[in-house]
Short mmCIF file of C-alpha atoms and ligand atoms in Angstrom, two decimals:
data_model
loop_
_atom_site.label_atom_id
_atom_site.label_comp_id
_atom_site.label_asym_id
_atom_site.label_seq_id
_atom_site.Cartn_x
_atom_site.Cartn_y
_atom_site.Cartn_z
CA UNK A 272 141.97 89.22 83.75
CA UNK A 273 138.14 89.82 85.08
CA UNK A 274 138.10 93.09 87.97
CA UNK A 275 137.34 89.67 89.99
CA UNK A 276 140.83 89.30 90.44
CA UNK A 277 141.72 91.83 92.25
CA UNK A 278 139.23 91.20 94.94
CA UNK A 279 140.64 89.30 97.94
CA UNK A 280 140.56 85.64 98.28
CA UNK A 281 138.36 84.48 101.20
CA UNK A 282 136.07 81.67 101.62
CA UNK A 283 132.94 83.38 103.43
CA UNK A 284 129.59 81.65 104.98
CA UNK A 285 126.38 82.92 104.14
CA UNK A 286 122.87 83.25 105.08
CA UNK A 287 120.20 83.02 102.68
CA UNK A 288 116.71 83.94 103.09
CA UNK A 289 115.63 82.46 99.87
CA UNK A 290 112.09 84.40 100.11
CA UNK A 291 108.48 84.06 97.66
CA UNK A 292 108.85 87.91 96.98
CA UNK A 293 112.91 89.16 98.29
CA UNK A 294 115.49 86.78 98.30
CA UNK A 295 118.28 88.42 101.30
CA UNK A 296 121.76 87.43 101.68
CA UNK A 297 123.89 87.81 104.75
CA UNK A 298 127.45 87.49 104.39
CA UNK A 299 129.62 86.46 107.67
CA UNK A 300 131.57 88.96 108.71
CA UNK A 301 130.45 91.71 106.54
CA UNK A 302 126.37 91.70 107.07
CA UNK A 303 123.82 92.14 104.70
CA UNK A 304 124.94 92.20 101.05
CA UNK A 305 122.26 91.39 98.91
CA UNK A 306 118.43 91.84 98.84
CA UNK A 307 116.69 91.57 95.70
CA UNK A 308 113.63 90.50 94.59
CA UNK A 309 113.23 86.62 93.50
CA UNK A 310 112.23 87.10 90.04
CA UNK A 311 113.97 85.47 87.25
CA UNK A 312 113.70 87.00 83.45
CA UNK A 313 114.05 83.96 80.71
CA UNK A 314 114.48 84.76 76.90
CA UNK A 315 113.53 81.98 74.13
CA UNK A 316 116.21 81.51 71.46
CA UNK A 317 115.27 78.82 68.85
CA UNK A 318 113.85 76.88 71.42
CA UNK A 319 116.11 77.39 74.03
CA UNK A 320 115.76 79.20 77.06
CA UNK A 321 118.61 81.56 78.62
CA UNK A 322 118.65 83.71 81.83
CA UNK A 323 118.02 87.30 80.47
CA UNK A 324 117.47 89.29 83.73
CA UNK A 325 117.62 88.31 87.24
CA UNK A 326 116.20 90.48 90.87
CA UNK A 327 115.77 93.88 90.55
CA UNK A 328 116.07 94.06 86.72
CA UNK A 329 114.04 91.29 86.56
CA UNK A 330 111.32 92.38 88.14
CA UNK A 331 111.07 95.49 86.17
CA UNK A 332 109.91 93.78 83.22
CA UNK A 333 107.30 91.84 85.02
CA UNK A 334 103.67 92.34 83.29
CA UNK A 335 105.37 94.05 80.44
CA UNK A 336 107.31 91.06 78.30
CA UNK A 337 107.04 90.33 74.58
CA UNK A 338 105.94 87.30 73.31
CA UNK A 339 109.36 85.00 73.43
CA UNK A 340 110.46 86.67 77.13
CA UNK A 341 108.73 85.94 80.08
CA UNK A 342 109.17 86.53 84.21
CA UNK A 343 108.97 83.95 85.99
CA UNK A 344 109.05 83.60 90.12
CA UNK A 345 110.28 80.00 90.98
CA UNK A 346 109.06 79.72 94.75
CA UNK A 347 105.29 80.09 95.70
CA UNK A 348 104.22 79.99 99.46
CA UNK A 349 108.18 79.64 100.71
CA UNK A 350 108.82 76.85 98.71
CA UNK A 351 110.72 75.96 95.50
CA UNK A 352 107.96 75.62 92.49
CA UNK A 353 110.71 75.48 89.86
CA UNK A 354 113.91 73.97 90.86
CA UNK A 355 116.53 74.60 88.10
CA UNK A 356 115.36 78.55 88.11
CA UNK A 357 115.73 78.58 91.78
CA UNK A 358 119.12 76.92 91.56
CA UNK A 359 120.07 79.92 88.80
CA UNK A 360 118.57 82.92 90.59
CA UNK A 361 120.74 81.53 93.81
CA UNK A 362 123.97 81.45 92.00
CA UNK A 363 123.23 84.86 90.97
CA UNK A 364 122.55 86.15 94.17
CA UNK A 365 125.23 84.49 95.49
CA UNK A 366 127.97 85.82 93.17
CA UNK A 367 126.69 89.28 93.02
CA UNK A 368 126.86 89.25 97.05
CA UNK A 369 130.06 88.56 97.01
CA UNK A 370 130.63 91.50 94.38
CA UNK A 371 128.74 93.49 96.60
CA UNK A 372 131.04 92.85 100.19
CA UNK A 373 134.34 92.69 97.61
CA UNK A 374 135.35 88.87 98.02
CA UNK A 375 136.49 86.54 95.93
CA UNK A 376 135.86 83.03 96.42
CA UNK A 377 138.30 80.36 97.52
CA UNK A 378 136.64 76.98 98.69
CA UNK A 379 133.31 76.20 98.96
CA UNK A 380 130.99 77.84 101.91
CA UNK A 381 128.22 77.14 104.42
CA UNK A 382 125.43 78.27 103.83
CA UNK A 383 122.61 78.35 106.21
CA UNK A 384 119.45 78.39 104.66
CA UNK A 385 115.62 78.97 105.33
CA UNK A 386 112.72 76.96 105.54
CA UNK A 387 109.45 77.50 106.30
CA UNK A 388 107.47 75.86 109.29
CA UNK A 389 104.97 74.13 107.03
CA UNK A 390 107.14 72.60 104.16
CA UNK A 391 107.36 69.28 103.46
CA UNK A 392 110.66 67.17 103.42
CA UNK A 393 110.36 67.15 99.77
CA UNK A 394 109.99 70.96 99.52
CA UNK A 395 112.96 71.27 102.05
CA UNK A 396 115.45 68.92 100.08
CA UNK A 397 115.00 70.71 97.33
CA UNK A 398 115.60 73.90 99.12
CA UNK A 399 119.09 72.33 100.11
CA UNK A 400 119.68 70.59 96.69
CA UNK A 401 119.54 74.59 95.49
CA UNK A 402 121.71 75.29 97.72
CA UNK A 403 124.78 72.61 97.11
CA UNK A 404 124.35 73.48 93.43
CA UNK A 405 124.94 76.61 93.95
CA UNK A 406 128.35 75.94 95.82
CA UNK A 407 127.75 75.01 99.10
CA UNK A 408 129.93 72.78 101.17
CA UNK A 409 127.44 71.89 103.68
CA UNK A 410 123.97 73.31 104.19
CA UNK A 411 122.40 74.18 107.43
CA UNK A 412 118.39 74.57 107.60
CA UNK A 413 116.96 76.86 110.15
CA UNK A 414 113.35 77.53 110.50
CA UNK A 415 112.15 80.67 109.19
CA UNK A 416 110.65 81.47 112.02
CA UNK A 417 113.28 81.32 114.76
CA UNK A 418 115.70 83.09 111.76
CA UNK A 419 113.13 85.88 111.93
CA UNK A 420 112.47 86.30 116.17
CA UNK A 421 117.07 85.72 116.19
CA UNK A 422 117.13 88.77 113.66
CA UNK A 423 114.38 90.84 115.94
CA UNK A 424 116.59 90.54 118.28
CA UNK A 425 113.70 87.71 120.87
CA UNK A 426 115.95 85.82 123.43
CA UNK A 427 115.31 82.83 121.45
CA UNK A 428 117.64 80.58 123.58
CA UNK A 429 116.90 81.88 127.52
CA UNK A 430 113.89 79.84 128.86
CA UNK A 431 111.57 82.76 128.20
CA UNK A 432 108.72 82.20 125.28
CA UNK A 433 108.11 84.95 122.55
CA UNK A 434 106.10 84.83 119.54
CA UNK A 435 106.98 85.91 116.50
CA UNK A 436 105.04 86.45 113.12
CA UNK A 437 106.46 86.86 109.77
CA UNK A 438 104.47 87.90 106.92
CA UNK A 439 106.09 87.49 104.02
CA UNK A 440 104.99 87.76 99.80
CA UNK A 441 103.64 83.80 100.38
CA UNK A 442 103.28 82.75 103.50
CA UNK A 443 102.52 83.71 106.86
CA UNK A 444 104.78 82.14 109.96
CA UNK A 445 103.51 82.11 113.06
CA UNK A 446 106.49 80.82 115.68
CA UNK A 447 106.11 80.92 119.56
CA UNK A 448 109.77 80.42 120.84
CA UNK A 449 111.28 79.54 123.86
CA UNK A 450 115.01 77.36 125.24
CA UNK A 451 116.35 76.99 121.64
CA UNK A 452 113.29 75.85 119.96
CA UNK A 453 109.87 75.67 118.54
CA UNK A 454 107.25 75.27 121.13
CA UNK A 455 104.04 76.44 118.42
CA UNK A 456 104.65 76.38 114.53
CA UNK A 457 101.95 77.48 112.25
CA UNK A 458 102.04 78.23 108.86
CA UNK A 459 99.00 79.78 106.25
CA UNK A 460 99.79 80.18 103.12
CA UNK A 461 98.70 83.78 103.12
CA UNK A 462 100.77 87.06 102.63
CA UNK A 463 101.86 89.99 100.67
CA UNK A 464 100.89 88.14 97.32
CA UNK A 465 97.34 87.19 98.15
CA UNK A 466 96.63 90.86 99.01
CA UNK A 467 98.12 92.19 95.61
CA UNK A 468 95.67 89.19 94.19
CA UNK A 469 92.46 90.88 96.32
CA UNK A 470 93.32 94.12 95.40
CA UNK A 471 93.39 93.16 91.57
CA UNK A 472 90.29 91.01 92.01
CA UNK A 473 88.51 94.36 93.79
CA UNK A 474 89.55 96.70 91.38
CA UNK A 475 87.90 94.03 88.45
CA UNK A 476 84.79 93.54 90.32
CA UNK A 477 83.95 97.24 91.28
CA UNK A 478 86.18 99.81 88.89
CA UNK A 479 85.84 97.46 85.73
CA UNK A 480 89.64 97.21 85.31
CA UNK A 481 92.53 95.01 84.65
CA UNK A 482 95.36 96.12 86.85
CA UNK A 483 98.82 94.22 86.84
CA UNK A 484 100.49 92.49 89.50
CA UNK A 485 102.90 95.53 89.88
CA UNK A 486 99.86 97.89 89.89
CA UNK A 487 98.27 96.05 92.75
CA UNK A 488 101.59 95.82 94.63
CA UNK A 489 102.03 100.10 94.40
CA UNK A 490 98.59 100.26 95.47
CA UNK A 491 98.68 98.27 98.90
CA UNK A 492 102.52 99.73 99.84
CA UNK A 493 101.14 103.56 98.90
CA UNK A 494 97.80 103.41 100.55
CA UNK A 495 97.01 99.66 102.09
CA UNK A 496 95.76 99.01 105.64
CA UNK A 497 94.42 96.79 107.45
CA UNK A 498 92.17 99.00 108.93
CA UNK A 499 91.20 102.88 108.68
CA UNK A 500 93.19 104.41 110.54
CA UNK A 501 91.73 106.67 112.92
CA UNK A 502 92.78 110.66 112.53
CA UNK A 503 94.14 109.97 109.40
CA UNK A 504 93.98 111.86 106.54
CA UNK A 505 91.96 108.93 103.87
CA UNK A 506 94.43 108.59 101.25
CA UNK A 507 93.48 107.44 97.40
CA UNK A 508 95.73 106.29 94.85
CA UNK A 509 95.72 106.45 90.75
CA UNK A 510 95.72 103.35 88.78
CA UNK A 511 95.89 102.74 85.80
CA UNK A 512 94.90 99.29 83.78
CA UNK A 513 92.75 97.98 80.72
CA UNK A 514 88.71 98.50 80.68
CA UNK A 515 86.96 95.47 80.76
CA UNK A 516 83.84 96.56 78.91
CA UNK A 517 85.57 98.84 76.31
CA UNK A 518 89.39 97.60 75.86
CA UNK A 519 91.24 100.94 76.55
CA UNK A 520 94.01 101.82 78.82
CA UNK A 521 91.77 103.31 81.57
CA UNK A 522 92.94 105.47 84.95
CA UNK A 523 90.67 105.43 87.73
CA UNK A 524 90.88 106.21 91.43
CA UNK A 525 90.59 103.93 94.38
CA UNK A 526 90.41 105.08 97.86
CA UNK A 527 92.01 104.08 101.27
CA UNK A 528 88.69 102.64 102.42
CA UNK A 529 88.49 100.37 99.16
CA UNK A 530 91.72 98.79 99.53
CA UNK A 531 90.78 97.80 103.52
CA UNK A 532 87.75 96.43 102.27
CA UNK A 533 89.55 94.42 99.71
CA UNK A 534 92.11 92.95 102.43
CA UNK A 535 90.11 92.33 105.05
CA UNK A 536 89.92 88.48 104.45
CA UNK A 537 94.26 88.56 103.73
CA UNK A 538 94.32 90.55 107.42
CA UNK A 539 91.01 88.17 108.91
CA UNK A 540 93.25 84.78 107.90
CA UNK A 541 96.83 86.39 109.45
CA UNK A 542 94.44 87.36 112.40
CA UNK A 543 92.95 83.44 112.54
CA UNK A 544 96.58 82.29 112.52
CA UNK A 545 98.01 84.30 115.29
CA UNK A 546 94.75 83.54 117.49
CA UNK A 547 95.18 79.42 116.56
CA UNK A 548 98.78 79.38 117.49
CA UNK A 549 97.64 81.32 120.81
CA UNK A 550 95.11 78.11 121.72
CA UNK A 551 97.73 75.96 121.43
CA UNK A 552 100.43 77.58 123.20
CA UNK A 553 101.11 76.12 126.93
CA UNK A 554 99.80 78.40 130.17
CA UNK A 555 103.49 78.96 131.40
CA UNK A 556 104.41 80.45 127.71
CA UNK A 557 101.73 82.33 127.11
CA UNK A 558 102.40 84.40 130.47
CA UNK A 559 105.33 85.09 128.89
CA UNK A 560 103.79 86.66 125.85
CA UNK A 561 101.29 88.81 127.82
CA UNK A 562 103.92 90.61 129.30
CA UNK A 563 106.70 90.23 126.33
CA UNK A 564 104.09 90.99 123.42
CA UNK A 565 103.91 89.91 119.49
CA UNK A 566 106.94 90.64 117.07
CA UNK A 567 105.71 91.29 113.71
CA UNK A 568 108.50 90.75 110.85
CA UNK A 569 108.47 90.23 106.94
CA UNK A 570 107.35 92.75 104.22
CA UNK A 571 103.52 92.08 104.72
CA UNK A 572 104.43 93.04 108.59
CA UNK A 573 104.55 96.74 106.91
CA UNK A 574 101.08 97.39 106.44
CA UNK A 575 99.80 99.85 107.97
CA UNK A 576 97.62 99.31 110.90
CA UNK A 577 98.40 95.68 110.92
CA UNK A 578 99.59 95.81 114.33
CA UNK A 579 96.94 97.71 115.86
CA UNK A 580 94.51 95.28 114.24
CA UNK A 581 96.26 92.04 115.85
CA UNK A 582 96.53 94.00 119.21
CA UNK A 583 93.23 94.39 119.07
CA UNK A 584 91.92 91.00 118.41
CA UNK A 585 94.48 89.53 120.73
CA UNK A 586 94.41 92.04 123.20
CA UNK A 587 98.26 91.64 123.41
CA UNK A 588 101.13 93.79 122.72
CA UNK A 589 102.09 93.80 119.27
CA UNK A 590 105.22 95.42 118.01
CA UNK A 591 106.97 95.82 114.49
CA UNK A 592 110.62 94.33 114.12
CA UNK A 593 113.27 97.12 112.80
CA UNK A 594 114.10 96.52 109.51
CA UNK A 595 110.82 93.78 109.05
CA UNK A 596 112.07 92.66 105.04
CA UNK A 597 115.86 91.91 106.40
CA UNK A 598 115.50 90.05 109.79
CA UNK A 599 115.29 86.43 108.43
CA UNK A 600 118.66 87.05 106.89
CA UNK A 601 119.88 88.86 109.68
CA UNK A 602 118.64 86.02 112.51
CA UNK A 603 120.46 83.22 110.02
CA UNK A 604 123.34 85.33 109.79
CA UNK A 605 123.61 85.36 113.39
CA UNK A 606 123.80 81.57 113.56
CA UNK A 607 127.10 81.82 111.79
CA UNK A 608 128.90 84.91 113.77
CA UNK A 609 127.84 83.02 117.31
CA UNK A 610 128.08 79.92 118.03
CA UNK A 611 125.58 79.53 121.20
CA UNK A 612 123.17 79.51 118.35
CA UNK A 613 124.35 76.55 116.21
CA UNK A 614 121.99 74.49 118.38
CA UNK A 615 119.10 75.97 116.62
CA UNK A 616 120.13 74.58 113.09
CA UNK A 617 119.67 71.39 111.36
CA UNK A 618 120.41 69.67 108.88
CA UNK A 619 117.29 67.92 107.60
N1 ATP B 200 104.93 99.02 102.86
C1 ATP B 200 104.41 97.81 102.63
N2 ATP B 200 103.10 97.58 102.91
C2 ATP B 200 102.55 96.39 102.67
N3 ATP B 200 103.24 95.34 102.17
C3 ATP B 200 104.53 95.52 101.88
C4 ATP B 200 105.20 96.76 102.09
N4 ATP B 200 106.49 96.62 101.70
C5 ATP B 200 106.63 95.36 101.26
N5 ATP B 200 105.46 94.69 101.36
C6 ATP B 200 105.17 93.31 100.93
O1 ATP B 200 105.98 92.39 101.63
C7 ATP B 200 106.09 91.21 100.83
C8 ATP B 200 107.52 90.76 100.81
O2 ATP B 200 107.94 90.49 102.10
P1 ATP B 200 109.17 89.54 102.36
O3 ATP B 200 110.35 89.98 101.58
O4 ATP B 200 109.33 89.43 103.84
O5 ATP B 200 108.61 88.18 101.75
P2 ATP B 200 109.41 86.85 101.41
O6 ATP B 200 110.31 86.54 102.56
O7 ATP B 200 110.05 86.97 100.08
O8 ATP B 200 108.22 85.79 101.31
P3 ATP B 200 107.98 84.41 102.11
O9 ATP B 200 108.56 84.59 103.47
O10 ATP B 200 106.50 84.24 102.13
O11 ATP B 200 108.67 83.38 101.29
C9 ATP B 200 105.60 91.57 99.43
O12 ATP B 200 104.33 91.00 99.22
C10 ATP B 200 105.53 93.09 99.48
O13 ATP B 200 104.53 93.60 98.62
MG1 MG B 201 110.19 85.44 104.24
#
């Protein structure tokens, strides 16, 4: 008999934020129970390919597998790139949730699901496909942004407009919100992963050295901004890669003012966004957002200075949502706990 056993038997809806970079998931009832990066180890056997490593431990290895193991990340920009990895990682996620709340599964759930603004209905079906492989009994979409201004807590449903803006590891969701629904969707495909990309690129171009994905990633949460900030001490950070001229593992330093430099066109293009969404947002909404301001969620949402950069351009208020990585999952998990926001999910 498996220690599964003994965990009580309960069929229970999630909430899946089913992310480039974190996949979240929100179990009804019980709240957040899962967040994990969406990286998926595969080993070769003879030929044939078997899950090694999934999330965290997954993404540990990343940069640094042998020949017959490699990492793989099966969505780019919000949406699926490789379908029967996605489908695994979600079971995964899934059961370990589960683990995580202690349930044990009887009958299939609902799952609500995100999508982002700009996918197509090809990218979205296979976003639900994942989703009733992985168990579901009937799968609700929701749009990522309205899952991210319901989880920041934006009074999505009163007849008052808010915009929100999620920055997540591929894309970049602009919503502007207002009686239930989208007035403005924009999405760039632009986020956390393009500025590990222009950090790498930088540190090539001026340093002389091959840095890893992971590298680049340590470097923008330790010392990235989007601006230099003022009466601030100037950080620098260590990193460590491969020469390009001589071959050898190299260390060098990069400072604060480097890494701004190399994100300024990741921050210009979120920046471009917000201000295109604002041109097409109607007069009576946008006096709402003067006074209400911009909500900022996703992981990208956490880089320093980001906000006082968009404030500044805009020359609106521009706050960060508590707990930016989790409000996705948090805003679809609402949709299941109350019902006056069922109206906001579909099913196509
Ligand atoms: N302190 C930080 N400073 C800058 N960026 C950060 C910080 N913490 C996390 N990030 C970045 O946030 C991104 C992940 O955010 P999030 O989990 O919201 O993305 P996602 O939902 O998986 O992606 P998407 O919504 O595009 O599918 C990563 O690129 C990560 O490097
Ligand atoms: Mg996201």
């Amino acid at each position: 008999m498996s220690f599964l056993s003994f965990l009580p038997l309960q069929t229970a809806d999630l909430a899946i934020d089913l992310g480039t970079a974190n996949t979240v998931v929100y179990v009804k009832g019980h709240g957040i129970a899962l967040a994990e990066p969406s990286v998926v180890t595969l080993e070769n056997i003879d030929g044939i390919k078997r899950v090694r490593a999934v999330g965290d431990d997954a993404k540990l290895m990343m940069g640094k597998t042998p020949d017959k193991v490699e990492t793989i990340r099966p969505l780019r920009h919000g949406v699926i790139a490789d379908l029967e990895i996605a489908e695994e990682m979600l079971k995964h996620f899934i059961a370990k949730a589960r683990t995580n709340v202690g349930l044990r599964m009887r009958g299939s759930p609902e799952i609500v699901i995100c999508v982002p603004a700009g996918s197509t209905s090809v990218e979205r079906r296979a976003i639900r496909d994942a989703a009733s492989n992985a168990g579901a009994r009937k799968v609700f979409l929701i749009d990522e942004a309205m899952a991210a201004a319901i989880g920041a807590d934006l009074p999505v449903i009163e007849p008052v407009g808010s915009m929100v803006v999620d920055i997540g590891g591929g894309s970049t969701e602009v919503g502007v919100l207002s009686v239930g629904g989208m007035a403005v969707t924009l999405s760039a495909r632009t986020g956390g992963d393009q500025m590990d990309d222009a950090i790498a690129a930088f540190v090539r171009r001026n340093h002389n050295l091959v840095i890893g994905e992971a590298t680049a990633e340590r470097v923008k949460k330790e010392i990235g901004a989007a601006t230099i900030m003022p009466d601030a001490p100037q950080m620098d950070a260590r990193i460590r890669g491969r020469d390009v001229v001589r071959g050898v593992p190299t260390e060098k330093i990069i400072t604060q003012g480097e890494v701004v430099e190399a994100l300024s066109e990741s921050v210009g293009q979120i920046v471009e966004t917000v201000r295109r969404a604002l041109e097409i947002t109607a007069p009576e909404i946008a006096a709402d957002i003067i006074e209400r301001g911009i909500v900022l969620t996703g992981g990208g949402s956490l880089l320093q200075g980001l906000e006082l950069v968009l404030a500044d351009e805009t020359g609106l208020p521009v706050f960060r949502a508590d707990d930016p990585l989790n409000c996705v999952a948090r805003g679809a998990g609402q949709t299941l706990e109350d019902t006056a926001y069922r109206g906001v999910l579909h099913t196509a």
